[in-house]
Amino acid sequence: MNKKELKTFLDYKVIQYNTPQFIETDPIKIPHLFQKKEDIEIAGFLTATIAWGNRKSILKNSGKLMNLMDMSPYDFVMHHDENDLSSLNGFVHRTFNSDDLSFFIKSLKNIYTNHNGLENIFSLNATEESLQPAIHKFKSIFFELPHQKRTEKHVSDPLKNSAAKRINMFLRWMVRNDDTGVDFGVWESLSAAQLSCPLDVHSGNVARKLGLLKRKMNDAKALKELDNNLRSMDRTDPVKYDFALFGLGVFEKGNF
């Protein structure tokens, strides 16, 4: 395919997969359980944090996590005590355990109490064309409280050459708003033009097959290469193509 044909093909796949039907089997289903902005943010952030591995397991465990927080994540974060945190004991998703979760709850309270919330941190540290520097700053703020060193691995850092797939996915959820009902668009201080594609094994393999990515590793350098190519097709909303790449990889198994 030439560039024009590729864009036409991917635009069609975006329309095919960026629909409310997509929500039911995707981790974004969990924040869609809520209406309040802060509940959506916290449910989205925690769900995105554990969004690796089997999709059914992600949905099961993130749903369990919301129940542990009495289906009121913002209220739980802001008003928890040590007894509430002890109720989280035993929670585990792969390498993310209850110790990690307890720190995440404490850190989120610090962010809403002392940094004016999640959106504010990213808005203050974004550049005109990227949120990757903001992710780096967010990680330093997130871990400004005393914590176990092991917990740091659950928040990626693009400036350490990570593609930061899960947090870029979370940012897509919060920022994009194209009226299809999938992404939320609750962060109006940022624009879709600043987003980066949540690069994982599926989207990476499809991008390479389509000639959008040459680098073999799914790291920050690959993300920049992919972002540049996606922006050449749609500068205002490059990350809409995440739906196409993901759908082609997961639902169509790369058979196209």
mmCIF file of C-alpha atoms in Angstrom:
data_model
loop_
_atom_site.group_PDB
_atom_site.id
_atom_site.type_symbol
_atom_site.label_atom_id
_atom_site.label_comp_id
_atom_site.label_asym_id
_atom_site.label_seq_id
_atom_site.Cartn_x
_atom_site.Cartn_y
_atom_site.Cartn_z
ATOM 1 C CA MET A 1 0.000 0.000 0.000
ATOM 2 C CA ASN A 2 1.155 3.533 -0.681
ATOM 3 C CA LYS A 3 0.740 6.172 2.020
ATOM 4 C CA LYS A 4 -2.675 7.329 0.810
ATOM 5 C CA GLU A 5 -3.984 3.767 0.638
ATOM 6 C CA LEU A 6 -2.566 3.014 4.081
ATOM 7 C CA LYS A 7 -4.300 6.016 5.599
ATOM 8 C CA THR A 8 -7.609 5.032 3.962
ATOM 9 C CA PHE A 9 -7.231 1.468 5.262
ATOM 10 C CA LEU A 10 -6.398 2.548 8.811
ATOM 11 C CA ASP A 11 -9.128 5.198 8.896
ATOM 12 C CA TYR A 12 -11.619 2.462 8.000
ATOM 13 C CA LYS A 13 -10.267 0.208 10.771
ATOM 14 C CA VAL A 14 -10.556 3.048 13.298
ATOM 15 C CA ILE A 15 -14.249 3.390 12.423
ATOM 16 C CA GLN A 16 -14.643 -0.385 12.699
ATOM 17 C CA TYR A 17 -13.137 -0.721 16.169
ATOM 18 C CA ASN A 18 -13.679 2.672 17.838
ATOM 19 C CA THR A 19 -17.248 1.850 18.842
ATOM 20 C CA PRO A 20 -19.117 1.255 22.116
ATOM 21 C CA GLN A 21 -18.941 -2.501 21.417
ATOM 22 C CA PHE A 22 -15.167 -2.244 21.937
ATOM 23 C CA ILE A 23 -15.693 -1.309 25.597
ATOM 24 C CA GLU A 24 -17.115 -4.612 26.802
ATOM 25 C CA THR A 25 -13.922 -6.668 26.363
ATOM 26 C CA ASP A 26 -11.399 -3.888 27.041
ATOM 27 C CA PRO A 27 -9.964 -2.621 30.354
ATOM 28 C CA ILE A 28 -11.609 0.748 29.620
ATOM 29 C CA LYS A 29 -14.814 -1.012 30.699
ATOM 30 C CA ILE A 30 -13.843 -0.431 34.349
ATOM 31 C CA PRO A 31 -13.692 3.390 34.398
ATOM 32 C CA HIS A 32 -16.905 3.347 32.346
ATOM 33 C CA LEU A 33 -18.617 2.102 35.511
ATOM 34 C CA PHE A 34 -18.349 5.642 36.906
ATOM 35 C CA GLN A 35 -19.683 9.120 36.167
ATOM 36 C CA LYS A 36 -17.659 11.438 38.428
ATOM 37 C CA LYS A 37 -14.445 12.757 36.899
ATOM 38 C CA GLU A 38 -12.229 11.780 39.835
ATOM 39 C CA ASP A 39 -13.713 8.284 39.991
ATOM 40 C CA ILE A 40 -13.061 7.852 36.259
ATOM 41 C CA GLU A 41 -9.468 9.081 36.691
ATOM 42 C CA ILE A 42 -8.617 6.828 39.619
ATOM 43 C CA ALA A 43 -10.425 3.771 38.244
ATOM 44 C CA GLY A 44 -8.718 4.369 34.895
ATOM 45 C CA PHE A 45 -5.268 4.846 36.380
ATOM 46 C CA LEU A 46 -5.418 1.765 38.604
ATOM 47 C CA THR A 47 -6.900 -0.377 35.840
ATOM 48 C CA ALA A 48 -4.280 0.786 33.338
ATOM 49 C CA THR A 49 -1.567 0.033 35.911
ATOM 50 C CA ILE A 50 -2.487 -3.656 35.988
ATOM 51 C CA ALA A 51 -3.411 -3.868 32.284
ATOM 52 C CA TRP A 52 -0.943 -6.485 31.193
ATOM 53 C CA GLY A 53 -1.425 -10.188 30.637
ATOM 54 C CA ASN A 54 -4.699 -11.968 29.935
ATOM 55 C CA ARG A 55 -7.523 -9.525 29.218
ATOM 56 C CA LYS A 56 -10.105 -11.543 31.159
ATOM 57 C CA SER A 57 -7.785 -11.578 34.151
ATOM 58 C CA ILE A 58 -7.261 -7.800 33.862
ATOM 59 C CA LEU A 59 -11.022 -7.195 33.853
ATOM 60 C CA LYS A 60 -11.597 -9.618 36.722
ATOM 61 C CA ASN A 61 -8.899 -8.165 38.954
ATOM 62 C CA SER A 62 -9.597 -4.514 38.192
ATOM 63 C CA GLY A 63 -13.287 -5.167 38.909
ATOM 64 C CA LYS A 64 -12.270 -6.817 42.181
ATOM 65 C CA LEU A 65 -10.154 -3.785 42.991
ATOM 66 C CA MET A 66 -13.110 -1.429 42.503
ATOM 67 C CA ASN A 67 -15.186 -3.598 44.848
ATOM 68 C CA LEU A 68 -12.432 -3.455 47.462
ATOM 69 C CA MET A 69 -12.760 0.329 47.231
ATOM 70 C CA ASP A 70 -16.539 0.081 47.740
ATOM 71 C CA MET A 71 -17.133 1.192 44.129
ATOM 72 C CA SER A 72 -16.176 4.723 45.218
ATOM 73 C CA PRO A 73 -12.494 5.019 44.286
ATOM 74 C CA TYR A 74 -12.115 8.771 44.871
ATOM 75 C CA ASP A 75 -13.852 8.656 48.241
ATOM 76 C CA PHE A 76 -11.742 5.649 49.236
ATOM 77 C CA VAL A 77 -8.507 7.385 48.225
ATOM 78 C CA MET A 78 -9.322 10.614 50.050
ATOM 79 C CA HIS A 79 -10.755 9.163 53.268
ATOM 80 C CA HIS A 80 -9.027 5.807 53.789
ATOM 81 C CA ASP A 81 -7.401 4.803 57.050
ATOM 82 C CA GLU A 82 -5.056 1.958 57.927
ATOM 83 C CA ASN A 83 -7.972 -0.422 58.501
ATOM 84 C CA ASP A 84 -9.222 0.329 54.992
ATOM 85 C CA LEU A 85 -5.777 -0.386 53.571
ATOM 86 C CA SER A 86 -5.624 -3.689 55.464
ATOM 87 C CA SER A 87 -8.760 -4.742 53.590
ATOM 88 C CA LEU A 88 -6.632 -4.718 50.430
ATOM 89 C CA ASN A 89 -4.355 -7.450 51.802
ATOM 90 C CA GLY A 90 -4.187 -10.395 49.461
ATOM 91 C CA PHE A 91 -4.881 -8.456 46.288
ATOM 92 C CA VAL A 92 -2.486 -9.448 43.529
ATOM 93 C CA HIS A 93 -2.265 -9.133 39.774
ATOM 94 C CA ARG A 94 0.891 -10.720 38.453
ATOM 95 C CA THR A 95 3.696 -8.762 40.169
ATOM 96 C CA PHE A 96 1.423 -5.971 41.456
ATOM 97 C CA ASN A 97 0.526 -6.852 45.041
ATOM 98 C CA SER A 98 -1.318 -5.340 47.996
ATOM 99 C CA ASP A 99 1.797 -3.492 49.223
ATOM 100 C CA ASP A 100 2.042 -1.776 45.840
ATOM 101 C CA LEU A 101 -1.679 -1.045 45.883
ATOM 102 C CA SER A 102 -1.576 0.476 49.361
ATOM 103 C CA PHE A 103 1.185 2.832 48.282
ATOM 104 C CA PHE A 104 -0.728 3.766 45.128
ATOM 105 C CA ILE A 105 -3.724 4.735 47.280
ATOM 106 C CA LYS A 106 -1.545 6.883 49.543
ATOM 107 C CA SER A 107 0.206 8.510 46.611
ATOM 108 C CA LEU A 108 -3.065 9.312 44.848
ATOM 109 C CA LYS A 109 -4.326 10.998 48.020
ATOM 110 C CA ASN A 110 -1.146 13.078 48.098
ATOM 111 C CA ILE A 111 -1.643 14.037 44.445
ATOM 112 C CA TYR A 112 -5.241 15.172 44.946
ATOM 113 C CA THR A 113 -4.436 16.896 48.250
ATOM 114 C CA ASN A 114 -1.161 18.629 47.385
ATOM 115 C CA HIS A 115 -0.900 18.722 43.567
ATOM 116 C CA ASN A 116 -4.447 19.595 42.521
ATOM 117 C CA GLY A 117 -5.100 16.182 40.990
ATOM 118 C CA LEU A 118 -3.804 13.976 38.201
ATOM 119 C CA GLU A 119 -4.780 16.216 35.305
ATOM 120 C CA ASN A 120 -2.947 19.190 36.770
ATOM 121 C CA ILE A 121 0.374 17.336 36.964
ATOM 122 C CA PHE A 122 0.244 16.303 33.312
ATOM 123 C CA SER A 123 -1.021 19.690 32.129
ATOM 124 C CA LEU A 124 1.750 21.595 33.893
ATOM 125 C CA ASN A 125 4.498 19.388 32.470
ATOM 126 C CA ALA A 126 3.273 18.710 28.925
ATOM 127 C CA THR A 127 4.965 20.109 25.855
ATOM 128 C CA GLU A 128 3.092 21.317 22.803
ATOM 129 C CA GLU A 129 3.532 17.994 20.996
ATOM 130 C CA SER A 130 4.142 15.426 23.713
ATOM 131 C CA LEU A 131 3.137 14.160 27.132
ATOM 132 C CA GLN A 132 6.227 11.989 27.520
ATOM 133 C CA PRO A 133 8.140 14.595 29.593
ATOM 134 C CA ALA A 134 5.003 14.941 31.718
ATOM 135 C CA ILE A 135 4.994 11.181 32.389
ATOM 136 C CA HIS A 136 8.592 11.473 33.628
ATOM 137 C CA LYS A 137 7.627 14.308 35.985
ATOM 138 C CA PHE A 138 4.525 12.476 37.099
ATOM 139 C CA LYS A 139 6.612 9.481 38.162
ATOM 140 C CA SER A 140 8.888 11.639 40.319
ATOM 141 C CA ILE A 141 5.866 13.221 42.023
ATOM 142 C CA PHE A 142 4.088 9.902 42.396
ATOM 143 C CA PHE A 143 7.013 8.459 44.335
ATOM 144 C CA GLU A 144 7.806 11.496 46.487
ATOM 145 C CA LEU A 145 6.333 9.690 49.506
ATOM 146 C CA PRO A 146 8.317 6.917 51.288
ATOM 147 C CA HIS A 147 7.900 3.671 49.374
ATOM 148 C CA GLN A 148 9.397 0.286 48.596
ATOM 149 C CA LYS A 149 11.820 0.443 45.685
ATOM 150 C CA ARG A 150 10.072 -2.499 43.990
ATOM 151 C CA THR A 151 6.869 -0.477 43.565
ATOM 152 C CA GLU A 152 8.584 1.962 41.177
ATOM 153 C CA LYS A 153 8.526 -0.608 38.364
ATOM 154 C CA HIS A 154 4.764 -0.191 38.085
ATOM 155 C CA VAL A 155 5.043 3.343 36.680
ATOM 156 C CA SER A 156 7.149 3.564 33.510
ATOM 157 C CA ASP A 157 9.497 6.403 32.570
ATOM 158 C CA PRO A 158 9.840 7.405 28.887
ATOM 159 C CA LEU A 159 13.093 9.230 29.648
ATOM 160 C CA LYS A 160 14.538 5.843 30.625
ATOM 161 C CA ASN A 161 13.591 4.535 27.164
ATOM 162 C CA SER A 162 10.294 2.918 28.127
ATOM 163 C CA ALA A 163 7.387 2.988 25.672
ATOM 164 C CA ALA A 164 5.188 3.485 28.772
ATOM 165 C CA LYS A 165 2.335 1.594 27.112
ATOM 166 C CA ARG A 166 -0.050 1.471 30.054
ATOM 167 C CA ILE A 167 0.215 5.102 31.093
ATOM 168 C CA ASN A 168 -0.066 6.259 27.467
ATOM 169 C CA MET A 169 -3.227 4.153 27.259
ATOM 170 C CA PHE A 170 -4.556 5.830 30.405
ATOM 171 C CA LEU A 171 -3.798 9.245 28.921
ATOM 172 C CA ARG A 172 -5.662 8.316 25.735
ATOM 173 C CA TRP A 173 -8.682 7.401 27.828
ATOM 174 C CA MET A 174 -8.620 10.704 29.724
ATOM 175 C CA VAL A 175 -7.820 13.120 26.873
ATOM 176 C CA ARG A 176 -9.409 11.873 23.636
ATOM 177 C CA ASN A 177 -13.017 12.785 22.973
ATOM 178 C CA ASP A 178 -14.398 12.014 19.523
ATOM 179 C CA ASP A 179 -18.025 11.442 20.556
ATOM 180 C CA THR A 180 -17.960 7.678 19.903
ATOM 181 C CA GLY A 181 -18.389 6.952 23.614
ATOM 182 C CA VAL A 182 -15.167 4.973 24.085
ATOM 183 C CA ASP A 183 -12.562 7.451 25.376
ATOM 184 C CA PHE A 184 -13.706 9.921 28.028
ATOM 185 C CA GLY A 185 -12.192 13.308 27.155
ATOM 186 C CA VAL A 186 -12.492 14.500 30.759
ATOM 187 C CA TRP A 187 -9.109 16.265 30.654
ATOM 188 C CA GLU A 188 -9.942 19.333 28.612
ATOM 189 C CA SER A 189 -6.654 21.112 29.398
ATOM 190 C CA LEU A 190 -4.822 18.699 27.086
ATOM 191 C CA SER A 191 -5.367 17.795 23.444
ATOM 192 C CA ALA A 192 -5.331 14.554 21.481
ATOM 193 C CA ALA A 193 -2.491 16.000 19.381
ATOM 194 C CA GLN A 194 -0.171 15.592 22.403
ATOM 195 C CA LEU A 195 -0.876 11.897 22.916
ATOM 196 C CA SER A 196 1.375 8.965 22.061
ATOM 197 C CA CYS A 197 0.241 5.534 20.919
ATOM 198 C CA PRO A 198 0.092 2.813 23.600
ATOM 199 C CA LEU A 199 2.775 0.668 21.995
ATOM 200 C CA ASP A 200 2.663 -3.025 22.879
ATOM 201 C CA VAL A 201 3.496 -6.319 21.187
ATOM 202 C CA HIS A 202 0.251 -6.331 19.171
ATOM 203 C CA SER A 203 0.321 -2.742 17.901
ATOM 204 C CA GLY A 204 4.083 -2.976 17.376
ATOM 205 C CA ASN A 205 3.860 -6.087 15.211
ATOM 206 C CA VAL A 206 1.052 -4.621 13.099
ATOM 207 C CA ALA A 207 2.899 -1.312 12.737
ATOM 208 C CA ARG A 208 5.980 -3.140 11.464
ATOM 209 C CA LYS A 209 3.922 -5.175 9.026
ATOM 210 C CA LEU A 210 2.413 -1.953 7.675
ATOM 211 C CA GLY A 211 5.780 -0.197 7.415
ATOM 212 C CA LEU A 212 4.965 2.324 10.166
ATOM 213 C CA LEU A 213 7.754 1.075 12.404
ATOM 214 C CA LYS A 214 11.218 -0.214 11.631
ATOM 215 C CA ARG A 215 12.775 -0.402 15.072
ATOM 216 C CA LYS A 216 12.576 -3.946 16.433
ATOM 217 C CA MET A 217 12.265 -3.112 20.139
ATOM 218 C CA ASN A 218 9.074 -1.672 21.638
ATOM 219 C CA ASP A 219 10.791 1.141 23.505
ATOM 220 C CA ALA A 220 10.675 4.952 23.667
ATOM 221 C CA LYS A 221 12.654 5.289 20.428
ATOM 222 C CA ALA A 222 10.189 3.025 18.634
ATOM 223 C CA LEU A 223 7.318 5.014 20.103
ATOM 224 C CA LYS A 224 8.734 8.247 18.734
ATOM 225 C CA GLU A 225 9.144 6.678 15.291
ATOM 226 C CA LEU A 226 5.568 5.379 15.343
ATOM 227 C CA ASP A 227 4.215 8.685 16.644
ATOM 228 C CA ASN A 228 5.885 10.585 13.811
ATOM 229 C CA ASN A 229 4.337 8.279 11.222
ATOM 230 C CA LEU A 230 0.876 8.418 12.798
ATOM 231 C CA ARG A 231 1.052 12.215 13.045
ATOM 232 C CA SER A 232 1.805 12.379 9.332
ATOM 233 C CA MET A 233 -1.640 10.838 8.752
ATOM 234 C CA ASP A 234 -3.538 12.853 11.374
ATOM 235 C CA ARG A 235 -1.708 15.531 13.331
ATOM 236 C CA THR A 236 -4.690 16.485 15.494
ATOM 237 C CA ASP A 237 -5.608 12.958 16.596
ATOM 238 C CA PRO A 238 -2.793 10.510 15.800
ATOM 239 C CA VAL A 239 -3.685 8.090 18.586
ATOM 240 C CA LYS A 240 -7.035 7.211 17.043
ATOM 241 C CA TYR A 241 -4.938 4.741 15.032
ATOM 242 C CA ASP A 242 -4.361 2.771 18.233
ATOM 243 C CA PHE A 243 -7.820 1.294 17.645
ATOM 244 C CA ALA A 244 -6.796 0.168 14.155
ATOM 245 C CA LEU A 245 -3.422 -1.271 15.172
ATOM 246 C CA PHE A 246 -4.830 -2.998 18.237
ATOM 247 C CA GLY A 247 -7.859 -4.358 16.393
ATOM 248 C CA LEU A 248 -5.746 -5.693 13.541
ATOM 249 C CA GLY A 249 -3.402 -7.362 16.006
ATOM 250 C CA VAL A 250 -5.803 -8.773 18.607
ATOM 251 C CA PHE A 251 -9.081 -9.310 16.778
ATOM 252 C CA GLU A 252 -7.712 -10.099 13.314
ATOM 253 C CA LYS A 253 -4.511 -11.790 14.543
ATOM 254 C CA GLY A 254 -2.439 -9.773 12.066
ATOM 255 C CA ASN A 255 -4.173 -11.441 9.099
ATOM 256 C CA PHE A 256 -4.730 -8.634 6.618
#
